[in-house]
Every structure is written in C-alpha cells, then in structure tokens.
Amino acid sequence: MQRNNNRFSRRTILRGVLYGSAVQVGLPLFEEMLNGHGDALADGTPIPRKFGVWYFGDGVRNEFWTPKARGANWDVTEELAPIVNAAPGIKEYVSVISGMDAKGDPYVHAGPASAALTGTGLDHPGGDNGTPQGPSIDVLVAKEIGSGTPFATVQSGLYNFLANGSAYHAISHNGPDAPNYPELDARKIYNRLFGAGSPGERLAGNATTPVADNTVALRKSALDAVLADCNRLKSQVSSASKQRIEQHCESIRKIESRLVSLPASVVACTKPMSPTNITDAKAGQGLYGSSKDYKEVNETMSLLLAHALVCDLTRVFTHCYTNPAAHWIYDKSLVGGGVPGSFHELTHTEGGTQPNVHKGVVLQMGHLGNTVKVFKSTPLGTGNLLDYMAMMVTSDCSRGQNHDPKDMPFLVIGKAGGALKGNVHYRGTGESVTKATFTAAKAAAPQLAAFGQGGQRVTDVLTDVMA
C-alpha cells in the first residue's frame, strides 16, 4: 500500500480545550507516520530505541535460575519460568547472560551493585555510606538518546530504604553522592508525566482562593476535549491506522479509569487527589515494607512507564523493584508457610536448598513477568514496545546467603530495533559483569564507546547476544 507520508509526523497531536485550557494528547506511531516497511519514521529515521533497568535485591538461587543449555534452545528454569510464561512469545525477547562476575569493590551489596550499574568502585568512608565513583548506565545512555525528550530519564520503584549510602538507596546516579532516587508513589509519577494543566494547578499555593479542584479536570478525561480532532484524523487514515488510533485512545481511558476515580468538589486549590488504587500504605515502602501490594503497584508503575515510553516522554527508565539488600517483608500469604522476617534475613537464615528463598525469587520474577507482559502488549511501530527496547535485569549479588558477587543474575529483554537477537543463553567464564551491562546499553545507544573505569572498563560487547 502506498502511504501518504507528508500529512503526519511522530509529533502529530490531538488538540482541544478543557476547562478553558488547551490540552493535547500524543498519538502512537501509525502507518502514515512510517516508511513503506513500517519499521522507521517517514523521513527514514529509525523508531527511537528505549533503554531500561529493572532491578531487584539479594540475588537468586542459581541452581533454579541458570539454564543448562546454551544458545537459542535454552531451557526455561523454575525461576525464569514466571517471566517467559507471562504471555505467549516472550521467550524470543529474553536473553540470559550467566557466568559474569562483579569485579572491583567487594563490599557486600553496594559493591556488586555499583559494578553492574556504574562500572565503578565505591567511595565508602563508613562502609554503608558508600557511593559509586561514576554515573550509572541509564544516565550515560540518556545522554545519547534522551536529550530530545521532556524527561531524560524516569526513575520508579516499589521498595527502598534510606538508611545507608547512595549505593544502597538508588540505582541511578549522576556521579558520586549524586543519586537519582526512585519515585515510589505512582500517584506522583502519574501527575508528573500525565497530569493535565488546569486552573487549580496554576493557582496552587494560593490556598485562600476557592476554585474548582483540578482533580475534576483529571477525572473529566482529556480525550473528551479532543474527540472532534480525533474523529477528523481517523477520517484521513487507513482502516488499520484508524484502529490503532482508537486502541491508543482506549488505552489512555483504561489508565485513567485505573488510576483516577475522583469526586467532583469545589475546594481551595491544593494538590490533586491521588489515584484511588494507590494508597499511602501501598506507595513509598520503607525499611521492612511488606510485599503484599507489590503485584498491583508494580503493574501500575509498568503501565505508566509503557505509556511514557510510547508517547516519547522519555526513552530511558530505571525501575527499582527492590534495592540492594532487599529488606522487604516476606509476606506469608503470598507464598505459604511460616516464614519470619525479611527476605534479606531469610537468605541468611534458611538452611538446606532454601526452598522459601526460591519461592521469593519466583514471586519477584512473576512481577517482572507482569512488567514484560505490559511492554509486549503495548503497540509500537509494526510491533510492540519490546521490539524497540533493551531492558537489563540484574541484582546486587548472585546468592544472598553469602553475598556472592560471582555468576551474577543478568537478563537482557527486548530486540532494541533489531540490535539484539533475543532468546539466547550466553555463558561467560568469569568476565566482568560490566560487559553484560555494556551490551544492553550499546544495543539501545550504539554511540556508546565504553563503560566503566579501571579494571571494570569494557569496550566490547557480547557478540553472541547482539544481532
């Protein structure tokens, strides 16, 4: 089919007026914005690649994690099954990298975390006060691919604690003592990324002026203000593009219905009310926070990240599912049994083959599977978000029981616009884990020339994983 490539661009938006304010809704890429093959923009520019970090603390059980087979026919192990089985076709996007060691500073949790995320050692005047000596990989990638977006990076998370140094309580760093803390409240991320301008928002701080609460504007979908423009646009595109526009509008409605259910009121202009599915008890988990709400909150965060990436609000994110050391409470209602204390404590105290630690890893990987499922179900170009993404998944040690920095768990998920093969198990021989990190990053940002410092510096990638 011959496409008319002159009428639309990837910056085409729907416009309208809501409560006296101009609003605009970004569109997904549809065929009139693409070239004849649907794999690049109409002007020949490739669809922008995305990069992400999904991080969890305190490692895995390698005997249940690492596939025995190598190459494309790797076997799905018990701890990887929740990811691969989250939706049909996910395995083709998942590459397992094993046999890679965290070099450099051996200080437990913080040292391997710094190695994998920044490729540097620690400045740690008091041990737990350690801070990485350089920027993290997301910051480096964002400098290459994120400068033209409203947000160079977005940092989200479920659980964190601020008792120790920045190597513990952040996975994104601009440099020493310059952490980018993960935002643990989905309500704040929603407002930051998608909150609509309104009279209430503009008058915030003048609490003596009674005005219509801007949560009314949020509850009143911005799409209602742009339907006329939406219908006009649908009349100018093919039936396939019309369906994609309708799906995009419907997906925004679903996010709004999930996150926003707010009563109309006239109040002094203050902060908007929070999405109803996120409460204070669910958001901002601190030290020894319970995991009972993790599935719901993680899925909410994943939906927000997916829409931020597709709308090109950002191309780079970090998601701190749990931070290094993983002091979250192991919720007995989720896995059964009389498990006391935190997951971190359990990794040290449970004997034998640590069946409950194993259950905890399976639980967490199920939530990662939900994230991957959300990304895979998000259309982009002629495929889905995973087709244009390189997301690295790693932890702060191999085995939490002894803080082992050898044979670190590492996944690369996505195809990165064709730069990654997907569905590969590469088994290393003790190389620095920075090579795995650099491989994921270079797939999204080919301009990167190197990663890491000193003995952890790498300039070459894992060619078995790259396409």
Tab-separated table of C-alpha atoms in Angstrom:
chain	number	residue	atom	x	y	z
A	1	MET	CA	0.000	0.000	0.000
A	2	GLN	CA	1.273	3.473	-0.856
A	3	ARG	CA	1.360	5.705	2.210
A	4	ASN	CA	0.917	9.458	2.233
A	5	ASN	CA	3.929	10.430	4.302
A	6	ASN	CA	3.513	14.184	4.061
A	7	ARG	CA	0.488	14.789	6.288
A	8	PHE	CA	1.665	13.408	9.618
A	9	SER	CA	4.762	13.184	11.761
A	10	ARG	CA	5.618	11.485	15.031
A	11	ARG	CA	4.896	14.823	16.737
A	12	THR	CA	1.298	14.895	15.461
A	13	ILE	CA	-1.028	15.526	18.387
A	14	LEU	CA	-4.726	15.803	19.107
A	15	ARG	CA	-5.753	19.188	20.403
A	16	GLY	CA	-8.732	20.545	22.270
A	17	VAL	CA	-9.834	22.803	25.096
A	18	LEU	CA	-10.607	21.548	28.592
A	19	TYR	CA	-11.828	23.864	31.364
A	20	GLY	CA	-10.583	26.844	29.399
A	21	SER	CA	-7.111	25.370	28.991
A	22	ALA	CA	-5.519	23.948	25.883
A	23	VAL	CA	-4.856	20.227	26.111
A	24	GLN	CA	-3.074	17.915	23.740
A	25	VAL	CA	-2.798	14.139	23.533
A	26	GLY	CA	0.108	12.463	21.770
A	27	LEU	CA	-0.547	9.760	19.198
A	28	PRO	CA	1.210	6.427	18.796
A	29	LEU	CA	3.198	5.763	15.671
A	30	PHE	CA	0.808	4.622	12.956
A	31	GLU	CA	1.458	3.715	9.360
A	32	GLU	CA	1.087	7.178	7.844
A	33	MET	CA	3.997	8.274	10.079
A	34	LEU	CA	6.170	5.341	8.980
A	35	ASN	CA	8.085	4.410	5.859
A	36	GLY	CA	6.896	1.842	3.360
A	37	HIS	CA	8.004	-1.057	5.550
A	38	GLY	CA	6.623	0.273	8.825
A	39	ASP	CA	9.992	-0.080	10.552
A	40	ALA	CA	11.133	3.557	10.517
A	41	LEU	CA	9.703	7.051	10.515
A	42	ALA	CA	8.502	8.519	7.232
A	43	ASP	CA	11.696	10.542	6.816
A	44	GLY	CA	13.790	7.395	7.179
A	45	THR	CA	14.743	7.999	10.827
A	46	PRO	CA	14.596	4.748	12.817
A	47	ILE	CA	11.954	4.491	15.519
A	48	PRO	CA	13.781	5.639	18.682
A	49	ARG	CA	15.159	2.846	20.828
A	50	LYS	CA	14.390	2.592	24.530
A	51	PHE	CA	16.563	1.524	27.436
A	52	GLY	CA	15.607	0.409	30.913
A	53	VAL	CA	16.912	-1.156	34.102
A	54	TRP	CA	14.704	-3.459	36.191
A	55	TYR	CA	16.480	-4.104	39.485
A	56	PHE	CA	15.859	-6.491	42.377
A	57	GLY	CA	17.881	-7.094	45.512
A	58	ASP	CA	19.652	-10.060	47.095
A	59	GLY	CA	20.100	-12.373	44.171
A	60	VAL	CA	18.652	-15.717	43.154
A	61	ARG	CA	19.174	-19.457	43.637
A	62	ASN	CA	21.476	-20.245	40.723
A	63	GLU	CA	20.510	-23.909	40.534
A	64	PHE	CA	16.926	-22.818	39.840
A	65	TRP	CA	17.876	-19.784	37.733
A	66	THR	CA	20.626	-20.691	35.269
A	67	PRO	CA	19.672	-22.713	32.171
A	68	LYS	CA	21.748	-25.801	31.471
A	69	ALA	CA	21.551	-25.418	27.708
A	70	ARG	CA	23.246	-22.587	25.873
A	71	GLY	CA	22.386	-20.718	22.729
A	72	ALA	CA	18.902	-20.355	21.306
A	73	ASN	CA	17.480	-23.572	22.761
A	74	TRP	CA	17.991	-22.700	26.405
A	75	ASP	CA	15.784	-24.494	28.881
A	76	VAL	CA	13.284	-22.498	30.915
A	77	THR	CA	14.222	-22.910	34.567
A	78	GLU	CA	11.916	-22.617	37.575
A	79	GLU	CA	12.949	-19.059	38.427
A	80	LEU	CA	12.820	-17.842	34.821
A	81	ALA	CA	9.508	-19.526	34.011
A	82	PRO	CA	7.338	-16.757	35.546
A	83	ILE	CA	8.887	-14.282	33.093
A	84	VAL	CA	8.758	-16.423	29.977
A	85	ASN	CA	5.269	-17.754	30.706
A	86	ALA	CA	3.710	-14.368	31.469
A	87	ALA	CA	2.433	-14.153	27.878
A	88	PRO	CA	2.893	-16.094	24.620
A	89	GLY	CA	6.020	-15.243	22.672
A	90	ILE	CA	8.020	-13.626	25.480
A	91	LYS	CA	10.897	-16.113	25.348
A	92	GLU	CA	12.004	-14.807	21.959
A	93	TYR	CA	12.763	-11.453	23.636
A	94	VAL	CA	14.651	-12.816	26.674
A	95	SER	CA	18.389	-13.412	26.661
A	96	VAL	CA	20.064	-14.929	29.720
A	97	ILE	CA	23.643	-13.937	30.490
A	98	SER	CA	25.356	-16.058	33.136
A	99	GLY	CA	28.903	-16.636	34.319
A	100	MET	CA	29.654	-12.910	34.711
A	101	ASP	CA	31.291	-11.619	37.910
A	102	ALA	CA	31.067	-8.304	39.723
A	103	LYS	CA	34.649	-7.068	39.887
A	104	GLY	CA	36.105	-4.232	41.889
A	105	ASP	CA	34.923	-3.302	45.369
A	106	PRO	CA	33.866	-6.445	47.275
A	107	TYR	CA	31.787	-4.593	49.870
A	108	VAL	CA	28.571	-6.585	50.231
A	109	HIS	CA	25.521	-5.485	48.246
A	110	ALA	CA	26.798	-1.976	47.498
A	111	GLY	CA	29.975	-3.104	45.720
A	112	PRO	CA	28.407	-5.518	43.184
A	113	ALA	CA	25.522	-3.089	42.680
A	114	SER	CA	27.958	-0.319	41.815
A	115	ALA	CA	29.858	-2.647	39.490
A	116	ALA	CA	26.807	-3.706	37.479
A	117	LEU	CA	25.152	-0.293	37.375
A	118	THR	CA	28.073	2.129	37.118
A	119	GLY	CA	31.142	0.057	36.277
A	120	THR	CA	32.995	1.735	39.150
A	121	GLY	CA	34.062	1.013	42.684
A	122	LEU	CA	32.885	2.755	45.840
A	123	ASP	CA	33.880	5.717	47.867
A	124	HIS	CA	32.814	4.400	51.264
A	125	PRO	CA	34.199	6.293	54.235
A	126	GLY	CA	31.913	4.336	56.527
A	127	GLY	CA	31.161	1.162	54.643
A	128	ASP	CA	27.402	1.518	54.452
A	129	ASN	CA	27.846	5.138	53.372
A	130	GLY	CA	29.319	4.028	50.052
A	131	THR	CA	28.652	5.941	46.874
A	132	PRO	CA	29.596	4.937	43.302
A	133	GLN	CA	32.566	6.688	41.762
A	134	GLY	CA	30.822	7.382	38.469
A	135	PRO	CA	27.473	7.773	36.700
A	136	SER	CA	25.125	4.846	36.170
A	137	ILE	CA	24.438	3.285	32.806
A	138	ASP	CA	20.976	4.837	32.424
A	139	VAL	CA	22.437	8.329	32.748
A	140	LEU	CA	25.084	7.527	30.142
A	141	VAL	CA	22.505	6.125	27.724
A	142	ALA	CA	20.164	9.077	28.280
A	143	LYS	CA	22.897	11.475	27.189
A	144	GLU	CA	22.956	9.678	23.845
A	145	ILE	CA	19.266	9.014	23.166
A	146	GLY	CA	17.225	11.035	25.677
A	147	SER	CA	18.189	14.650	25.166
A	148	GLY	CA	15.239	15.446	22.907
A	149	THR	CA	12.545	14.148	25.248
A	150	PRO	CA	10.756	16.028	28.065
A	151	PHE	CA	12.356	13.715	30.642
A	152	ALA	CA	15.864	12.403	30.016
A	153	THR	CA	15.212	9.575	32.473
A	154	VAL	CA	12.393	8.419	34.721
A	155	GLN	CA	13.131	6.627	37.994
A	156	SER	CA	10.374	4.500	39.513
A	157	GLY	CA	10.325	1.877	42.226
A	158	LEU	CA	8.389	-0.196	44.733
A	159	TYR	CA	10.657	-0.533	47.715
A	160	ASN	CA	13.620	1.373	49.066
A	161	PHE	CA	15.192	2.390	52.336
A	162	LEU	CA	17.383	5.377	53.022
A	163	ALA	CA	19.345	4.105	55.993
A	164	ASN	CA	22.637	3.681	54.156
A	165	GLY	CA	24.678	5.381	51.454
A	166	SER	CA	23.590	6.143	47.920
A	167	ALA	CA	24.861	2.821	46.544
A	168	TYR	CA	22.105	1.196	48.613
A	169	HIS	CA	19.195	3.557	48.157
A	170	ALA	CA	19.462	4.456	44.469
A	171	ILE	CA	20.174	2.515	41.303
A	172	SER	CA	20.549	5.649	39.163
A	173	HIS	CA	23.449	8.028	39.783
A	174	ASN	CA	24.770	11.159	38.133
A	175	GLY	CA	28.071	10.540	39.893
A	176	PRO	CA	29.485	10.309	43.438
A	177	ASP	CA	26.988	11.465	46.071
A	178	ALA	CA	24.544	12.442	43.304
A	179	PRO	CA	21.843	9.761	43.361
A	180	ASN	CA	18.597	9.891	41.410
A	181	TYR	CA	16.198	8.483	43.944
A	182	PRO	CA	13.423	6.218	42.637
A	183	GLU	CA	9.921	7.649	42.969
A	184	LEU	CA	7.917	5.090	44.936
A	185	ASP	CA	4.496	6.706	44.600
A	186	ALA	CA	2.676	6.008	41.332
A	187	ARG	CA	0.406	8.957	42.017
A	188	LYS	CA	3.366	11.320	41.779
A	189	ILE	CA	4.680	9.682	38.643
A	190	TYR	CA	1.260	9.936	37.039
A	191	ASN	CA	0.936	13.608	37.888
A	192	ARG	CA	4.437	14.345	36.703
A	193	LEU	CA	4.018	12.581	33.390
A	194	PHE	CA	0.352	12.900	32.557
A	195	GLY	CA	-1.194	15.491	34.860
A	196	ALA	CA	-3.193	17.973	32.797
A	197	GLY	CA	-2.841	21.751	33.196
A	198	SER	CA	-5.828	23.291	34.928
A	199	PRO	CA	-6.947	26.399	36.869
A	200	GLY	CA	-6.439	24.545	40.127
A	201	GLU	CA	-2.917	23.564	39.207
A	202	ARG	CA	-1.996	27.113	38.150
A	203	LEU	CA	-3.380	28.514	41.391
A	204	ALA	CA	-1.619	26.016	43.650
A	205	GLY	CA	-0.181	27.762	46.657
A	206	ASN	CA	-2.953	30.360	46.866
A	207	ALA	CA	-4.997	28.278	49.294
A	208	THR	CA	-7.376	31.139	50.133
A	209	THR	CA	-8.815	31.228	46.620
A	210	PRO	CA	-11.713	28.782	46.248
A	211	VAL	CA	-11.631	27.313	42.743
A	212	ALA	CA	-12.744	24.131	41.066
A	213	ASP	CA	-10.380	21.411	42.222
A	214	ASN	CA	-8.185	20.365	39.336
A	215	THR	CA	-8.910	16.740	40.135
A	216	VAL	CA	-12.206	17.392	38.369
A	217	ALA	CA	-10.226	18.103	35.222
A	218	LEU	CA	-8.306	14.880	35.671
A	219	ARG	CA	-11.481	12.903	36.203
A	220	LYS	CA	-13.002	14.543	33.114
A	221	SER	CA	-10.894	12.744	30.514
A	222	ALA	CA	-8.720	14.971	28.364
A	223	LEU	CA	-9.833	12.824	25.472
A	224	ASP	CA	-13.335	14.297	25.742
A	225	ALA	CA	-11.862	17.626	24.731
A	226	VAL	CA	-10.147	16.260	21.644
A	227	LEU	CA	-12.678	13.774	20.270
A	228	ALA	CA	-13.589	16.054	17.383
A	229	ASP	CA	-9.947	16.254	16.350
A	230	CYS	CA	-9.609	12.512	16.845
A	231	ASN	CA	-12.590	11.803	14.577
A	232	ARG	CA	-11.236	14.192	11.945
A	233	LEU	CA	-7.887	12.413	11.987
A	234	LYS	CA	-9.473	8.964	11.743
A	235	SER	CA	-11.206	10.006	8.541
A	236	GLN	CA	-7.837	10.751	6.900
A	237	VAL	CA	-6.005	7.491	7.552
A	238	SER	CA	-6.284	3.856	6.560
A	239	SER	CA	-8.528	1.414	8.377
A	240	ALA	CA	-5.504	-0.131	10.103
A	241	SER	CA	-4.328	3.260	11.351
A	242	LYS	CA	-7.862	4.152	12.390
A	243	GLN	CA	-7.939	1.050	14.558
A	244	ARG	CA	-4.568	1.907	16.098
A	245	ILE	CA	-5.738	5.440	16.957
A	246	GLU	CA	-8.875	4.025	18.558
A	247	GLN	CA	-6.799	1.498	20.534
A	248	HIS	CA	-4.483	4.259	21.718
A	249	CYS	CA	-7.365	6.408	22.928
A	250	GLU	CA	-8.935	3.428	24.635
A	251	SER	CA	-5.672	2.515	26.370
A	252	ILE	CA	-5.439	6.034	27.807
A	253	ARG	CA	-9.008	5.717	29.026
A	254	LYS	CA	-8.105	2.432	30.739
A	255	ILE	CA	-5.168	4.047	32.534
A	256	GLU	CA	-7.371	6.921	33.646
A	257	SER	CA	-10.081	4.581	34.884
A	258	ARG	CA	-7.498	2.550	36.762
A	259	LEU	CA	-5.671	5.454	38.332
A	260	VAL	CA	-8.296	8.148	38.662
A	261	SER	CA	-11.676	7.917	40.325
A	262	LEU	CA	-12.133	11.243	41.969
A	263	PRO	CA	-15.165	13.095	43.347
A	264	ALA	CA	-16.172	16.469	41.977
A	265	SER	CA	-15.782	19.218	44.533
A	266	VAL	CA	-15.051	22.903	44.943
A	267	VAL	CA	-12.106	23.348	47.275
A	268	ALA	CA	-9.192	25.631	47.872
A	269	CYS	CA	-6.592	24.972	45.230
A	270	THR	CA	-4.249	22.338	46.618
A	271	LYS	CA	-2.555	19.239	45.290
A	272	PRO	CA	-4.781	16.939	43.191
A	273	MET	CA	-6.277	13.934	44.918
A	274	SER	CA	-4.424	10.680	44.473
A	275	PRO	CA	-5.384	7.764	42.192
A	276	THR	CA	-7.700	5.522	44.178
A	277	ASN	CA	-5.876	2.238	43.589
A	278	ILE	CA	-2.730	3.646	45.247
A	279	THR	CA	-2.887	4.456	48.944
A	280	ASP	CA	-0.259	5.626	51.390
A	281	ALA	CA	0.053	2.054	52.618
A	282	LYS	CA	0.867	0.845	49.112
A	283	ALA	CA	3.147	3.665	48.000
A	284	GLY	CA	6.609	4.569	49.221
A	285	GLN	CA	7.537	1.343	51.005
A	286	GLY	CA	10.257	1.998	53.559
A	287	LEU	CA	12.572	-0.230	55.535
A	288	TYR	CA	10.988	-3.655	56.096
A	289	GLY	CA	7.959	-2.790	53.963
A	290	SER	CA	5.525	-5.614	53.187
A	291	SER	CA	5.292	-7.154	49.742
A	292	LYS	CA	1.553	-7.879	49.802
A	293	ASP	CA	0.764	-4.991	47.423
A	294	TYR	CA	3.783	-5.378	45.153
A	295	LYS	CA	1.960	-7.028	42.248
A	296	GLU	CA	-0.638	-4.263	41.969
A	297	VAL	CA	1.799	-1.400	42.418
A	298	ASN	CA	4.365	-2.896	40.032
A	299	GLU	CA	1.739	-3.303	37.327
A	300	THR	CA	0.569	0.291	37.805
A	301	MET	CA	4.154	1.527	37.502
A	302	SER	CA	4.679	-0.641	34.412
A	303	LEU	CA	1.617	0.822	32.693
A	304	LEU	CA	2.834	4.338	33.376
A	305	LEU	CA	6.316	3.557	32.071
A	306	ALA	CA	4.903	1.932	28.948
A	307	HIS	CA	2.829	4.972	28.069
A	308	ALA	CA	5.675	7.355	28.890
A	309	LEU	CA	7.943	5.445	26.508
A	310	VAL	CA	5.430	5.149	23.693
A	311	CYS	CA	4.419	8.803	23.993
A	312	ASP	CA	8.138	9.686	23.841
A	313	LEU	CA	8.052	11.495	27.158
A	314	THR	CA	11.230	9.568	27.927
A	315	ARG	CA	13.340	6.846	26.334
A	316	VAL	CA	15.215	5.752	29.434
A	317	PHE	CA	13.971	4.463	32.789
A	318	THR	CA	15.115	2.646	35.897
A	319	HIS	CA	12.711	0.582	37.957
A	320	CYS	CA	13.913	-0.246	41.468
A	321	TYR	CA	11.643	-3.183	42.246
A	322	THR	CA	13.679	-3.682	45.420
A	323	ASN	CA	17.004	-2.066	46.158
A	324	PRO	CA	20.285	-3.759	47.152
A	325	ALA	CA	19.981	-5.941	50.269
A	326	ALA	CA	16.185	-6.385	49.818
A	327	HIS	CA	14.886	-5.857	53.340
A	328	TRP	CA	11.249	-6.254	52.270
A	329	ILE	CA	8.978	-8.348	54.445
A	330	TYR	CA	8.368	-11.790	53.025
A	331	ASP	CA	4.567	-11.896	53.106
A	332	LYS	CA	3.406	-15.352	54.156
A	333	SER	CA	0.024	-15.002	52.471
A	334	LEU	CA	1.706	-14.928	49.065
A	335	VAL	CA	3.931	-17.985	49.315
A	336	GLY	CA	2.619	-20.029	52.241
A	337	GLY	CA	4.499	-21.367	55.212
A	338	GLY	CA	5.655	-19.756	58.431
A	339	VAL	CA	8.384	-17.571	57.040
A	340	PRO	CA	9.537	-14.927	59.529
A	341	GLY	CA	11.269	-11.638	58.918
A	342	SER	CA	12.543	-10.040	55.751
A	343	PHE	CA	13.678	-11.623	52.517
A	344	HIS	CA	17.204	-10.479	53.315
A	345	GLU	CA	17.079	-12.210	56.681
A	346	LEU	CA	15.677	-15.349	55.093
A	347	THR	CA	18.559	-15.623	52.628
A	348	HIS	CA	20.947	-15.789	55.597
A	349	THR	CA	18.988	-17.987	57.981
A	350	GLU	CA	17.193	-20.599	55.909
A	351	GLY	CA	19.082	-23.848	55.593
A	352	GLY	CA	19.326	-26.599	53.025
A	353	THR	CA	18.350	-25.680	49.494
A	354	GLN	CA	16.457	-22.646	50.834
A	355	PRO	CA	13.020	-23.506	49.388
A	356	ASN	CA	11.405	-20.332	50.716
A	357	VAL	CA	14.136	-18.130	49.269
A	358	HIS	CA	13.452	-19.877	45.989
A	359	LYS	CA	9.730	-19.124	46.348
A	360	GLY	CA	10.590	-15.498	46.992
A	361	VAL	CA	12.617	-15.284	43.778
A	362	VAL	CA	9.775	-16.934	41.845
A	363	LEU	CA	7.379	-14.372	43.330
A	364	GLN	CA	9.559	-11.460	42.222
A	365	MET	CA	10.097	-12.880	38.750
A	366	GLY	CA	6.341	-13.194	38.395
A	367	HIS	CA	6.116	-9.456	38.899
A	368	LEU	CA	8.887	-8.901	36.362
A	369	GLY	CA	6.830	-11.091	34.047
A	370	ASN	CA	3.913	-8.699	34.512
A	371	THR	CA	6.142	-5.783	33.502
A	372	VAL	CA	7.326	-7.613	30.390
A	373	LYS	CA	3.739	-8.579	29.550
A	374	VAL	CA	2.651	-4.929	29.753
A	375	PHE	CA	5.504	-3.866	27.469
A	376	LYS	CA	4.796	-6.652	24.989
A	377	SER	CA	1.104	-5.729	24.831
A	378	THR	CA	1.926	-2.081	24.082
A	379	PRO	CA	1.889	-1.496	20.288
A	380	LEU	CA	4.724	0.453	18.716
A	381	GLY	CA	5.544	0.689	15.020
A	382	THR	CA	4.697	-2.615	13.391
A	383	GLY	CA	5.419	-4.495	16.608
A	384	ASN	CA	5.400	-3.774	20.306
A	385	LEU	CA	7.441	-1.857	22.835
A	386	LEU	CA	9.826	-4.775	23.415
A	387	ASP	CA	10.796	-4.703	19.746
A	388	TYR	CA	12.414	-1.296	20.304
A	389	MET	CA	13.695	-1.795	23.847
A	390	ALA	CA	16.779	-3.115	25.609
A	391	MET	CA	15.955	-3.706	29.268
A	392	MET	CA	18.612	-5.118	31.563
A	393	VAL	CA	17.636	-7.041	34.685
A	394	THR	CA	20.146	-7.675	37.444
A	395	SER	CA	20.774	-7.717	41.187
A	396	ASP	CA	23.416	-6.923	43.808
A	397	CYS	CA	24.761	-10.448	44.261
A	398	SER	CA	24.465	-13.922	42.884
A	399	ARG	CA	23.380	-15.670	46.072
A	400	GLY	CA	22.133	-13.658	49.028
A	401	GLN	CA	23.175	-16.318	51.524
A	402	ASN	CA	26.843	-15.405	51.209
A	403	HIS	CA	26.681	-12.184	49.143
A	404	ASP	CA	28.439	-13.981	46.301
A	405	PRO	CA	29.492	-11.497	43.575
A	406	LYS	CA	30.303	-14.294	41.093
A	407	ASP	CA	27.907	-15.558	38.415
A	408	MET	CA	25.600	-12.567	38.723
A	409	PRO	CA	21.998	-12.953	37.527
A	410	PHE	CA	21.570	-10.935	34.344
A	411	LEU	CA	18.905	-10.735	31.659
A	412	VAL	CA	18.577	-8.576	28.565
A	413	ILE	CA	14.969	-8.290	27.407
A	414	GLY	CA	13.885	-6.845	24.064
A	415	LYS	CA	15.099	-6.559	20.488
A	416	ALA	CA	16.256	-2.899	20.527
A	417	GLY	CA	15.173	-2.188	16.961
A	418	GLY	CA	16.901	-5.318	15.696
A	419	ALA	CA	20.174	-4.852	17.560
A	420	LEU	CA	19.528	-7.829	19.889
A	421	LYS	CA	18.873	-11.425	18.871
A	422	GLY	CA	16.719	-12.356	21.833
A	423	ASN	CA	16.186	-15.935	23.030
A	424	VAL	CA	19.864	-16.635	23.733
A	425	HIS	CA	21.700	-18.040	26.761
A	426	TYR	CA	25.299	-16.855	26.855
A	427	ARG	CA	27.520	-18.499	29.455
A	428	GLY	CA	30.587	-16.486	30.400
A	429	THR	CA	33.812	-17.567	32.046
A	430	GLY	CA	34.120	-15.021	34.811
A	431	GLU	CA	34.265	-11.857	32.714
A	432	SER	CA	33.260	-8.568	34.310
A	433	VAL	CA	29.509	-8.066	34.565
A	434	THR	CA	30.124	-4.647	33.027
A	435	LYS	CA	30.375	-6.372	29.662
A	436	ALA	CA	26.771	-7.552	30.023
A	437	THR	CA	25.677	-4.056	31.048
A	438	PHE	CA	27.533	-2.500	28.135
A	439	THR	CA	25.948	-4.982	25.712
A	440	ALA	CA	22.419	-3.990	26.782
A	441	ALA	CA	23.290	-0.295	26.700
A	442	LYS	CA	25.019	-0.328	23.318
A	443	ALA	CA	22.023	-2.098	21.784
A	444	ALA	CA	19.960	0.977	22.673
A	445	ALA	CA	22.702	3.575	22.198
A	446	PRO	CA	25.207	2.436	19.538
A	447	GLN	CA	27.159	5.671	20.033
A	448	LEU	CA	28.497	4.493	23.406
A	449	ALA	CA	32.188	3.686	23.090
A	450	ALA	CA	32.968	2.261	26.532
A	451	PHE	CA	31.624	1.643	30.011
A	452	GLY	CA	33.253	1.503	33.422
A	453	GLN	CA	36.505	2.589	34.981
A	454	GLY	CA	39.834	0.946	35.724
A	455	GLY	CA	39.730	-2.842	35.700
A	456	GLN	CA	35.997	-2.782	35.066
A	457	ARG	CA	36.221	-0.736	31.872
A	458	VAL	CA	34.937	-2.530	28.779
A	459	THR	CA	34.814	-1.547	25.123
A	460	ASP	CA	33.477	-4.722	23.520
A	461	VAL	CA	30.083	-6.374	23.689
A	462	LEU	CA	28.853	-9.956	23.902
A	463	THR	CA	28.526	-10.704	20.202
A	464	ASP	CA	26.505	-13.861	20.876
A	465	VAL	CA	23.707	-11.677	22.225
A	466	MET	CA	23.838	-8.937	19.588
A	467	ALA	CA	22.097	-9.458	16.250
